[in-house]
Amino acid sequence: MKMSRLVAFSSSLLLGAALALTGAGIANADSSVKAVDYVALGDSYSSGVGAGSYDGSSCKRSSRAFPALWAAANSPASFHFAACSGARTNDVTSGQLGQLNASTDLVSISIGGNDAGFADVMTTCVLQSEATCLNRVATARAYVDSTLPARLDSVYAAIKAKAPSARVVVLGYPRFYQLGGGCLAGLSEAERSAINGASDHLNTATAKRAADHGFTFGDVRPAFTGHEICSSNSWLHSVNWLNIGESYHPTAAGQSGGYLPVFNSAA
């Protein structure tokens, strides 16, 4: 009987030690998973233009942008916020990739809208005739078909070369307008529909190039549905004559309620 108790006691000690070691292993595994080296690249939709609380640089990086919000919530081992307002594909390859290396685990990027001239599209549509607006939208769509894919390939290949093990999440763009919404003035429905269609066209092209490089595409359009301009709860700035640079960019709610959940799901 005494021997049985001794064996049982010894067995319990061994089991406890094993569980302790296993628990330590799980804890270590969890901490290693969280120790992510994260780099945020891209344009104003990633830097957070429109969300306020900027860092004072010309890039207008916001503490309310989805990369900063994700980093604050997840405490990565390192976080480099390189996204910059106005960036085009060549700006990413020439000036934003310096922090990427073989240890980089996670990269986010939104890019292509400035290459396609969407700022000029919106300016044209706001200030000029419907016919001129629709022609400018058609020109942007043609650029997305003819030129943008190769430029995206160049960016994505450069990211892959510098950070071959990283998970890369490519974020798209929302539709700007809720058709049949509450806007009583401004652009015509035909203009709004054409602009939405051009955004869809850009997203389709971007998603294709991202997939071909093995990257994940984060489609933010479902998250922004019901929160477009002309909706009752817009997460996008309409034209703002007092701060023109924030026009047609996500608000702080658009970053936290639109972009962040999509990135969370893909990261």
mmCIF file of N, CA, C and O in Angstrom, residues 55-150:
data_model
loop_
_atom_site.group_PDB
_atom_site.id
_atom_site.type_symbol
_atom_site.label_atom_id
_atom_site.label_comp_id
_atom_site.label_asym_id
_atom_site.label_seq_id
_atom_site.Cartn_x
_atom_site.Cartn_y
_atom_site.Cartn_z
ATOM 1 N N ASP A 55 1.485 63.208 -36.860
ATOM 2 C CA ASP A 55 2.792 63.242 -36.197
ATOM 3 C C ASP A 55 3.585 64.511 -36.481
ATOM 4 O O ASP A 55 4.675 64.685 -35.959
ATOM 5 N N GLY A 56 3.075 65.400 -37.302
ATOM 6 C CA GLY A 56 3.772 66.642 -37.593
ATOM 7 C C GLY A 56 4.640 66.595 -38.823
ATOM 8 O O GLY A 56 5.139 67.619 -39.279
ATOM 9 N N SER A 57 4.818 65.416 -39.416
ATOM 10 C CA SER A 57 5.627 65.302 -40.628
ATOM 11 C C SER A 57 4.771 65.594 -41.851
ATOM 12 O O SER A 57 3.534 65.617 -41.787
ATOM 13 N N SER A 58 5.426 65.782 -42.985
ATOM 14 C CA SER A 58 4.694 66.010 -44.233
ATOM 15 C C SER A 58 3.933 64.770 -44.678
ATOM 16 O O SER A 58 3.020 64.857 -45.496
ATOM 17 N N CYS A 59 4.285 63.602 -44.131
ATOM 18 C CA CYS A 59 3.594 62.355 -44.480
ATOM 19 C C CYS A 59 2.235 62.228 -43.799
ATOM 20 O O CYS A 59 1.442 61.367 -44.165
ATOM 21 N N LYS A 60 1.972 63.074 -42.784
ATOM 22 C CA LYS A 60 0.692 63.087 -42.080
ATOM 23 C C LYS A 60 0.318 61.695 -41.576
ATOM 24 O O LYS A 60 -0.753 61.164 -41.840
ATOM 25 N N ARG A 61 1.236 61.112 -40.814
ATOM 26 C CA ARG A 61 0.948 59.824 -40.189
ATOM 27 C C ARG A 61 0.126 60.067 -38.919
ATOM 28 O O ARG A 61 0.485 60.876 -38.079
ATOM 29 N N SER A 62 -0.964 59.331 -38.814
ATOM 30 C CA SER A 62 -1.907 59.535 -37.716
ATOM 31 C C SER A 62 -1.832 58.409 -36.697
ATOM 32 O O SER A 62 -1.724 57.230 -37.062
ATOM 33 N N SER A 63 -1.942 58.771 -35.423
ATOM 34 C CA SER A 63 -2.020 57.748 -34.375
ATOM 35 C C SER A 63 -3.360 57.029 -34.420
ATOM 36 O O SER A 63 -3.556 56.017 -33.735
ATOM 37 N N ARG A 64 -4.292 57.526 -35.242
ATOM 38 C CA ARG A 64 -5.599 56.889 -35.397
ATOM 39 C C ARG A 64 -5.686 56.056 -36.675
ATOM 40 O O ARG A 64 -6.747 55.516 -36.978
ATOM 41 N N ALA A 65 -4.585 55.969 -37.412
ATOM 42 C CA ALA A 65 -4.556 55.134 -38.616
ATOM 43 C C ALA A 65 -4.507 53.665 -38.214
ATOM 44 O O ALA A 65 -3.994 53.311 -37.152
ATOM 45 N N PHE A 66 -5.019 52.797 -39.097
ATOM 46 C CA PHE A 66 -5.100 51.384 -38.717
ATOM 47 C C PHE A 66 -3.757 50.762 -38.357
ATOM 48 O O PHE A 66 -3.707 49.909 -37.451
ATOM 49 N N PRO A 67 -2.625 51.126 -38.999
ATOM 50 C CA PRO A 67 -1.363 50.496 -38.565
ATOM 51 C C PRO A 67 -1.004 50.844 -37.123
ATOM 52 O O PRO A 67 -0.565 49.975 -36.358
ATOM 53 N N ALA A 68 -1.185 52.118 -36.757
ATOM 54 C CA ALA A 68 -0.871 52.538 -35.389
ATOM 55 C C ALA A 68 -1.838 51.912 -34.394
ATOM 56 O O ALA A 68 -1.433 51.513 -33.287
ATOM 57 N N LEU A 69 -3.114 51.797 -34.761
ATOM 58 C CA LEU A 69 -4.095 51.169 -33.880
ATOM 59 C C LEU A 69 -3.768 49.685 -33.674
ATOM 60 O O LEU A 69 -3.869 49.166 -32.550
ATOM 61 N N TRP A 70 -3.384 49.003 -34.755
ATOM 62 C CA TRP A 70 -3.031 47.588 -34.638
ATOM 63 C C TRP A 70 -1.808 47.413 -33.751
ATOM 64 O O TRP A 70 -1.771 46.517 -32.894
ATOM 65 N N ALA A 71 -0.802 48.263 -33.939
ATOM 66 C CA ALA A 71 0.423 48.165 -33.142
ATOM 67 C C ALA A 71 0.129 48.431 -31.670
ATOM 68 O O ALA A 71 0.655 47.746 -30.787
ATOM 69 N N ALA A 72 -0.724 49.407 -31.385
ATOM 70 C CA ALA A 72 -1.064 49.713 -29.993
ATOM 71 C C ALA A 72 -1.788 48.556 -29.324
ATOM 72 O O ALA A 72 -1.599 48.294 -28.130
ATOM 73 N N ALA A 73 -2.603 47.836 -30.090
ATOM 74 C CA ALA A 73 -3.378 46.736 -29.522
ATOM 75 C C ALA A 73 -2.588 45.433 -29.411
ATOM 76 O O ALA A 73 -2.890 44.600 -28.559
ATOM 77 N N ASN A 74 -1.567 45.265 -30.250
ATOM 78 C CA ASN A 74 -0.871 43.975 -30.332
ATOM 79 C C ASN A 74 0.567 43.983 -29.837
ATOM 80 O O ASN A 74 1.189 42.923 -29.772
ATOM 81 N N SER A 75 1.104 45.141 -29.508
ATOM 82 C CA SER A 75 2.459 45.261 -28.960
ATOM 83 C C SER A 75 3.490 44.452 -29.732
ATOM 84 O O SER A 75 4.130 43.544 -29.184
ATOM 85 N N PRO A 76 3.665 44.734 -31.026
ATOM 86 C CA PRO A 76 4.666 43.980 -31.793
ATOM 87 C C PRO A 76 6.072 44.240 -31.276
ATOM 88 O O PRO A 76 6.330 45.242 -30.596
ATOM 89 N N ALA A 77 6.988 43.329 -31.596
ATOM 90 C CA ALA A 77 8.376 43.495 -31.176
ATOM 91 C C ALA A 77 8.964 44.773 -31.751
ATOM 92 O O ALA A 77 9.749 45.463 -31.104
ATOM 93 N N SER A 78 8.568 45.098 -32.999
ATOM 94 C CA SER A 78 8.983 46.356 -33.612
ATOM 95 C C SER A 78 7.880 46.817 -34.553
ATOM 96 O O SER A 78 7.142 46.010 -35.117
ATOM 97 N N PHE A 79 7.762 48.129 -34.703
ATOM 98 C CA PHE A 79 6.754 48.718 -35.578
ATOM 99 C C PHE A 79 7.378 49.910 -36.281
ATOM 100 O O PHE A 79 7.846 50.848 -35.645
ATOM 101 N N HIS A 80 7.398 49.844 -37.602
ATOM 102 C CA HIS A 80 7.937 50.938 -38.405
ATOM 103 C C HIS A 80 6.822 51.451 -39.312
ATOM 104 O O HIS A 80 6.292 50.716 -40.149
ATOM 105 N N PHE A 81 6.476 52.719 -39.142
ATOM 106 C CA PHE A 81 5.360 53.353 -39.827
ATOM 107 C C PHE A 81 5.922 54.208 -40.958
ATOM 108 O O PHE A 81 6.298 55.348 -40.762
ATOM 109 N N ALA A 82 5.992 53.629 -42.148
ATOM 110 C CA ALA A 82 6.623 54.308 -43.283
ATOM 111 C C ALA A 82 5.624 54.891 -44.267
ATOM 112 O O ALA A 82 6.012 55.643 -45.165
ATOM 113 N N ALA A 83 4.334 54.559 -44.146
ATOM 114 C CA ALA A 83 3.330 55.054 -45.086
ATOM 115 C C ALA A 83 3.321 56.573 -45.112
ATOM 116 O O ALA A 83 3.556 57.221 -44.088
ATOM 117 N N CYS A 84 3.032 57.136 -46.280
ATOM 118 C CA CYS A 84 3.165 58.581 -46.441
ATOM 119 C C CYS A 84 2.097 59.122 -47.375
ATOM 120 O O CYS A 84 1.827 58.542 -48.440
ATOM 121 N N SER A 85 1.510 60.225 -46.976
ATOM 122 C CA SER A 85 0.497 60.882 -47.803
ATOM 123 C C SER A 85 1.053 61.212 -49.180
ATOM 124 O O SER A 85 2.170 61.713 -49.309
ATOM 125 N N GLY A 86 0.272 60.935 -50.203
ATOM 126 C CA GLY A 86 0.666 61.253 -51.573
ATOM 127 C C GLY A 86 1.546 60.227 -52.244
ATOM 128 O O GLY A 86 1.917 60.392 -53.407
ATOM 129 N N ALA A 87 1.885 59.151 -51.549
ATOM 130 C CA ALA A 87 2.835 58.177 -52.098
ATOM 131 C C ALA A 87 2.275 57.459 -53.322
ATOM 132 O O ALA A 87 1.098 57.110 -53.386
ATOM 133 N N ARG A 88 3.166 57.252 -54.290
ATOM 134 C CA ARG A 88 2.889 56.420 -55.452
ATOM 135 C C ARG A 88 3.796 55.188 -55.373
ATOM 136 O O ARG A 88 4.627 55.070 -54.475
ATOM 137 N N THR A 89 3.626 54.307 -56.316
ATOM 138 C CA THR A 89 4.405 53.066 -56.280
ATOM 139 C C THR A 89 5.905 53.325 -56.240
ATOM 140 O O THR A 89 6.630 52.665 -55.493
ATOM 141 N N ASN A 90 6.381 54.281 -57.044
ATOM 142 C CA ASN A 90 7.827 54.541 -57.061
ATOM 143 C C ASN A 90 8.316 55.151 -55.754
ATOM 144 O O ASN A 90 9.474 54.988 -55.374
ATOM 145 N N ASP A 91 7.427 55.852 -55.018
ATOM 146 C CA ASP A 91 7.819 56.381 -53.704
ATOM 147 C C ASP A 91 8.018 55.253 -52.703
ATOM 148 O O ASP A 91 8.895 55.332 -51.837
ATOM 149 N N VAL A 92 7.219 54.209 -52.823
ATOM 150 C CA VAL A 92 7.390 53.064 -51.932
ATOM 151 C C VAL A 92 8.724 52.374 -52.205
ATOM 152 O O VAL A 92 9.515 52.123 -51.288
ATOM 153 N N THR A 93 9.002 52.097 -53.471
ATOM 154 C CA THR A 93 10.240 51.374 -53.788
ATOM 155 C C THR A 93 11.488 52.207 -53.520
ATOM 156 O O THR A 93 12.530 51.663 -53.146
ATOM 157 N N SER A 94 11.374 53.521 -53.658
ATOM 158 C CA SER A 94 12.568 54.361 -53.480
ATOM 159 C C SER A 94 12.768 54.850 -52.057
ATOM 160 O O SER A 94 13.894 55.164 -51.659
ATOM 161 N N GLY A 95 11.696 54.880 -51.250
ATOM 162 C CA GLY A 95 11.866 55.505 -49.944
ATOM 163 C C GLY A 95 11.221 54.841 -48.749
ATOM 164 O O GLY A 95 11.390 55.309 -47.614
ATOM 165 N N GLN A 96 10.467 53.748 -48.940
ATOM 166 C CA GLN A 96 9.753 53.174 -47.802
ATOM 167 C C GLN A 96 10.205 51.770 -47.398
ATOM 168 O O GLN A 96 9.718 51.238 -46.407
ATOM 169 N N LEU A 97 11.121 51.188 -48.123
ATOM 170 C CA LEU A 97 11.458 49.782 -47.875
ATOM 171 C C LEU A 97 12.679 49.580 -46.988
ATOM 172 O O LEU A 97 13.103 48.444 -46.761
ATOM 173 N N GLY A 98 13.229 50.654 -46.452
ATOM 174 C CA GLY A 98 14.474 50.558 -45.696
ATOM 175 C C GLY A 98 14.398 49.711 -44.445
ATOM 176 O O GLY A 98 15.411 49.152 -44.008
ATOM 177 N N GLN A 99 13.214 49.619 -43.828
ATOM 178 C CA GLN A 99 13.088 48.857 -42.589
ATOM 179 C C GLN A 99 12.745 47.386 -42.819
ATOM 180 O O GLN A 99 12.667 46.615 -41.863
ATOM 181 N N LEU A 100 12.527 47.002 -44.073
ATOM 182 C CA LEU A 100 12.237 45.598 -44.367
ATOM 183 C C LEU A 100 13.523 44.785 -44.346
ATOM 184 O O LEU A 100 14.568 45.224 -44.826
ATOM 185 N N ASN A 101 13.443 43.576 -43.798
ATOM 186 C CA ASN A 101 14.585 42.664 -43.807
ATOM 187 C C ASN A 101 14.079 41.240 -43.626
ATOM 188 O O ASN A 101 12.866 41.003 -43.539
ATOM 189 N N ALA A 102 15.003 40.307 -43.538
ATOM 190 C CA ALA A 102 14.634 38.896 -43.451
ATOM 191 C C ALA A 102 13.873 38.564 -42.176
ATOM 192 O O ALA A 102 13.202 37.527 -42.106
ATOM 193 N N SER A 103 13.943 39.436 -41.170
ATOM 194 C CA SER A 103 13.232 39.197 -39.907
ATOM 195 C C SER A 103 11.833 39.789 -39.885
ATOM 196 O O SER A 103 11.082 39.546 -38.934
ATOM 197 N N THR A 104 11.483 40.565 -40.888
ATOM 198 C CA THR A 104 10.154 41.177 -40.930
ATOM 199 C C THR A 104 9.089 40.094 -41.047
ATOM 200 O O THR A 104 9.154 39.233 -41.918
ATOM 201 N N ASP A 105 8.100 40.152 -40.147
ATOM 202 C CA ASP A 105 7.043 39.141 -40.117
ATOM 203 C C ASP A 105 5.764 39.594 -40.801
ATOM 204 O O ASP A 105 5.018 38.772 -41.337
ATOM 205 N N LEU A 106 5.481 40.898 -40.765
ATOM 206 C CA LEU A 106 4.191 41.402 -41.214
ATOM 207 C C LEU A 106 4.368 42.736 -41.920
ATOM 208 O O LEU A 106 5.083 43.616 -41.432
ATOM 209 N N VAL A 107 3.724 42.863 -43.072
ATOM 210 C CA VAL A 107 3.764 44.108 -43.854
ATOM 211 C C VAL A 107 2.332 44.439 -44.273
ATOM 212 O O VAL A 107 1.577 43.561 -44.695
ATOM 213 N N SER A 108 1.967 45.694 -44.155
ATOM 214 C CA SER A 108 0.699 46.165 -44.725
ATOM 215 C C SER A 108 1.006 47.249 -45.747
ATOM 216 O O SER A 108 1.992 47.976 -45.618
ATOM 217 N N ILE A 109 0.139 47.351 -46.765
ATOM 218 C CA ILE A 109 0.346 48.381 -47.784
ATOM 219 C C ILE A 109 -0.963 48.685 -48.505
ATOM 220 O O ILE A 109 -1.760 47.788 -48.786
ATOM 221 N N SER A 110 -1.206 49.959 -48.743
ATOM 222 C CA SER A 110 -2.231 50.411 -49.691
ATOM 223 C C SER A 110 -1.512 51.318 -50.676
ATOM 224 O O SER A 110 -0.808 52.242 -50.270
ATOM 225 N N ILE A 111 -1.654 51.034 -51.957
ATOM 226 C CA ILE A 111 -0.932 51.809 -52.973
ATOM 227 C C ILE A 111 -1.623 51.619 -54.319
ATOM 228 O O ILE A 111 -2.247 50.582 -54.562
ATOM 229 N N GLY A 112 -1.500 52.620 -55.176
ATOM 230 C CA GLY A 112 -2.050 52.536 -56.527
ATOM 231 C C GLY A 112 -3.036 53.640 -56.851
ATOM 232 O O GLY A 112 -3.169 54.038 -58.008
ATOM 233 N N GLY A 113 -3.736 54.143 -55.840
ATOM 234 C CA GLY A 113 -4.717 55.186 -56.087
ATOM 235 C C GLY A 113 -4.111 56.464 -56.629
ATOM 236 O O GLY A 113 -4.659 57.089 -57.553
ATOM 237 N N ASN A 114 -2.958 56.860 -56.102
ATOM 238 C CA ASN A 114 -2.302 58.081 -56.593
ATOM 239 C C ASN A 114 -1.711 57.871 -57.984
ATOM 240 O O ASN A 114 -1.721 58.791 -58.802
ATOM 241 N N ASP A 115 -1.199 56.673 -58.244
ATOM 242 C CA ASP A 115 -0.700 56.376 -59.593
ATOM 243 C C ASP A 115 -1.816 56.535 -60.620
ATOM 244 O O ASP A 115 -1.605 57.078 -61.712
ATOM 245 N N ALA A 116 -3.004 56.055 -60.252
ATOM 246 C CA ALA A 116 -4.140 56.118 -61.176
ATOM 247 C C ALA A 116 -4.751 57.507 -61.271
ATOM 248 O O ALA A 116 -5.641 57.731 -62.098
ATOM 249 N N GLY A 117 -4.287 58.427 -60.434
ATOM 250 C CA GLY A 117 -4.744 59.815 -60.522
ATOM 251 C C GLY A 117 -6.093 60.075 -59.896
ATOM 252 O O GLY A 117 -6.839 60.949 -60.344
ATOM 253 N N PHE A 118 -6.406 59.339 -58.834
ATOM 254 C CA PHE A 118 -7.735 59.509 -58.254
ATOM 255 C C PHE A 118 -7.942 60.885 -57.625
ATOM 256 O O PHE A 118 -9.081 61.379 -57.586
ATOM 257 N N ALA A 119 -6.901 61.523 -57.119
ATOM 258 C CA ALA A 119 -7.060 62.885 -56.594
ATOM 259 C C ALA A 119 -7.476 63.830 -57.713
ATOM 260 O O ALA A 119 -8.375 64.671 -57.539
ATOM 261 N N ASP A 120 -6.862 63.675 -58.890
ATOM 262 C CA ASP A 120 -7.227 64.511 -60.026
ATOM 263 C C ASP A 120 -8.625 64.166 -60.534
ATOM 264 O O ASP A 120 -9.373 65.052 -60.965
ATOM 265 N N VAL A 121 -8.992 62.894 -60.462
ATOM 266 C CA VAL A 121 -10.355 62.490 -60.830
ATOM 267 C C VAL A 121 -11.369 63.239 -59.977
ATOM 268 O O VAL A 121 -12.345 63.824 -60.491
ATOM 269 N N MET A 122 -11.163 63.251 -58.675
ATOM 270 C CA MET A 122 -12.122 63.900 -57.788
ATOM 271 C C MET A 122 -12.145 65.409 -58.006
ATOM 272 O O MET A 122 -13.218 66.025 -58.008
ATOM 273 N N THR A 123 -10.979 66.015 -58.206
ATOM 274 C CA THR A 123 -10.936 67.456 -58.470
ATOM 275 C C THR A 123 -11.683 67.786 -59.756
ATOM 276 O O THR A 123 -12.476 68.736 -59.815
ATOM 277 N N THR A 124 -11.432 67.000 -60.785
ATOM 278 C CA THR A 124 -12.101 67.217 -62.069
ATOM 279 C C THR A 124 -13.608 67.084 -61.931
ATOM 280 O O THR A 124 -14.377 67.908 -62.447
ATOM 281 N N CYS A 125 -14.042 66.058 -61.233
ATOM 282 C CA CYS A 125 -15.473 65.799 -61.113
ATOM 283 C C CYS A 125 -16.179 66.866 -60.274
ATOM 284 O O CYS A 125 -17.332 67.218 -60.547
ATOM 285 N N VAL A 126 -15.513 67.383 -59.272
ATOM 286 C CA VAL A 126 -16.121 68.414 -58.426
ATOM 287 C C VAL A 126 -16.197 69.751 -59.153
ATOM 288 O O VAL A 126 -17.189 70.481 -59.025
ATOM 289 N N LEU A 127 -15.189 70.074 -59.940
ATOM 290 C CA LEU A 127 -15.087 71.419 -60.514
ATOM 291 C C LEU A 127 -15.567 71.540 -61.952
ATOM 292 O O LEU A 127 -15.822 72.655 -62.419
ATOM 293 N N GLN A 128 -15.683 70.424 -62.653
ATOM 294 C CA GLN A 128 -16.005 70.519 -64.073
ATOM 295 C C GLN A 128 -17.306 69.779 -64.406
ATOM 296 O O GLN A 128 -18.012 69.303 -63.514
ATOM 297 N N SER A 129 -17.594 69.690 -65.683
ATOM 298 C CA SER A 129 -18.882 69.147 -66.121
ATOM 299 C C SER A 129 -18.948 67.636 -65.935
ATOM 300 O O SER A 129 -17.929 66.960 -65.762
ATOM 301 N N GLU A 130 -20.168 67.118 -66.017
ATOM 302 C CA GLU A 130 -20.345 65.678 -65.911
ATOM 303 C C GLU A 130 -19.597 64.950 -67.012
ATOM 304 O O GLU A 130 -18.940 63.930 -66.762
ATOM 305 N N ALA A 131 -19.667 65.464 -68.234
ATOM 306 C CA ALA A 131 -18.988 64.805 -69.354
ATOM 307 C C ALA A 131 -17.479 64.771 -69.133
ATOM 308 O O ALA A 131 -16.826 63.744 -69.390
ATOM 309 N N THR A 132 -16.923 65.882 -68.648
ATOM 310 C CA THR A 132 -15.480 65.930 -68.378
ATOM 311 C C THR A 132 -15.113 64.963 -67.260
ATOM 312 O O THR A 132 -14.081 64.277 -67.313
ATOM 313 N N CYS A 133 -15.955 64.888 -66.249
ATOM 314 C CA CYS A 133 -15.734 63.951 -65.138
ATOM 315 C C CYS A 133 -15.706 62.516 -65.644
ATOM 316 O O CYS A 133 -14.782 61.751 -65.327
ATOM 317 N N LEU A 134 -16.693 62.142 -66.440
ATOM 318 C CA LEU A 134 -16.776 60.759 -66.920
ATOM 319 C C LEU A 134 -15.602 60.419 -67.826
ATOM 320 O O LEU A 134 -15.089 59.289 -67.779
ATOM 321 N N ASN A 135 -15.149 61.368 -68.599
ATOM 322 C CA ASN A 135 -13.958 61.146 -69.439
ATOM 323 C C ASN A 135 -12.712 60.936 -68.587
ATOM 324 O O ASN A 135 -11.872 60.085 -68.895
ATOM 325 N N ARG A 136 -12.605 61.714 -67.506
ATOM 326 C CA ARG A 136 -11.424 61.583 -66.632
ATOM 327 C C ARG A 136 -11.454 60.234 -65.910
ATOM 328 O O ARG A 136 -10.409 59.596 -65.712
ATOM 329 N N VAL A 137 -12.623 59.790 -65.505
ATOM 330 C CA VAL A 137 -12.744 58.474 -64.887
ATOM 331 C C VAL A 137 -12.333 57.383 -65.869
ATOM 332 O O VAL A 137 -11.618 56.433 -65.505
ATOM 333 N N ALA A 138 -12.751 57.519 -67.110
ATOM 334 C CA ALA A 138 -12.395 56.524 -68.131
ATOM 335 C C ALA A 138 -10.888 56.480 -68.344
ATOM 336 O O ALA A 138 -10.305 55.400 -68.536
ATOM 337 N N THR A 139 -10.237 57.645 -68.290
ATOM 338 C CA THR A 139 -8.778 57.694 -68.430
ATOM 339 C C THR A 139 -8.094 56.968 -67.274
ATOM 340 O O THR A 139 -7.113 56.236 -67.472
ATOM 341 N N ALA A 140 -8.622 57.161 -66.062
ATOM 342 C CA ALA A 140 -8.052 56.478 -64.896
ATOM 343 C C ALA A 140 -8.215 54.964 -65.016
ATOM 344 O O ALA A 140 -7.290 54.200 -64.718
ATOM 345 N N ARG A 141 -9.366 54.517 -65.476
ATOM 346 C CA ARG A 141 -9.590 53.077 -65.652
ATOM 347 C C ARG A 141 -8.632 52.503 -66.697
ATOM 348 O O ARG A 141 -8.102 51.390 -66.526
ATOM 349 N N ALA A 142 -8.394 53.256 -67.753
ATOM 350 C CA ALA A 142 -7.473 52.791 -68.791
ATOM 351 C C ALA A 142 -6.057 52.659 -68.239
ATOM 352 O O ALA A 142 -5.325 51.715 -68.581
ATOM 353 N N TYR A 143 -5.664 53.584 -67.374
ATOM 354 C CA TYR A 143 -4.344 53.519 -66.743
ATOM 355 C C TYR A 143 -4.231 52.269 -65.866
ATOM 356 O O TYR A 143 -3.194 51.586 -65.860
ATOM 357 N N VAL A 144 -5.296 51.980 -65.134
ATOM 358 C CA VAL A 144 -5.300 50.783 -64.283
ATOM 359 C C VAL A 144 -5.110 49.527 -65.128
ATOM 360 O O VAL A 144 -4.448 48.577 -64.699
ATOM 361 N N ASP A 145 -5.654 49.524 -66.325
ATOM 362 C CA ASP A 145 -5.512 48.364 -67.209
ATOM 363 C C ASP A 145 -4.135 48.283 -67.860
ATOM 364 O O ASP A 145 -3.551 47.202 -67.952
ATOM 365 N N SER A 146 -3.604 49.430 -68.279
ATOM 366 C CA SER A 146 -2.413 49.412 -69.127
ATOM 367 C C SER A 146 -1.097 49.519 -68.373
ATOM 368 O O SER A 146 -0.103 48.903 -68.758
ATOM 369 N N THR A 147 -1.067 50.308 -67.294
ATOM 370 C CA THR A 147 0.207 50.679 -66.672
ATOM 371 C C THR A 147 0.343 50.234 -65.228
ATOM 372 O O THR A 147 1.429 49.827 -64.793
ATOM 373 N N LEU A 148 -0.729 50.321 -64.474
ATOM 374 C CA LEU A 148 -0.626 50.062 -63.040
ATOM 375 C C LEU A 148 -0.175 48.646 -62.694
ATOM 376 O O LEU A 148 0.621 48.476 -61.754
ATOM 377 N N PRO A 149 -0.636 47.590 -63.378
ATOM 378 C CA PRO A 149 -0.209 46.246 -62.976
ATOM 379 C C PRO A 149 1.303 46.069 -62.893
ATOM 380 O O PRO A 149 1.818 45.470 -61.932
ATOM 381 N N ALA A 150 2.032 46.579 -63.864
ATOM 382 C CA ALA A 150 3.490 46.451 -63.839
ATOM 383 C C ALA A 150 4.093 47.236 -62.676
ATOM 384 O O ALA A 150 5.092 46.801 -62.076
#
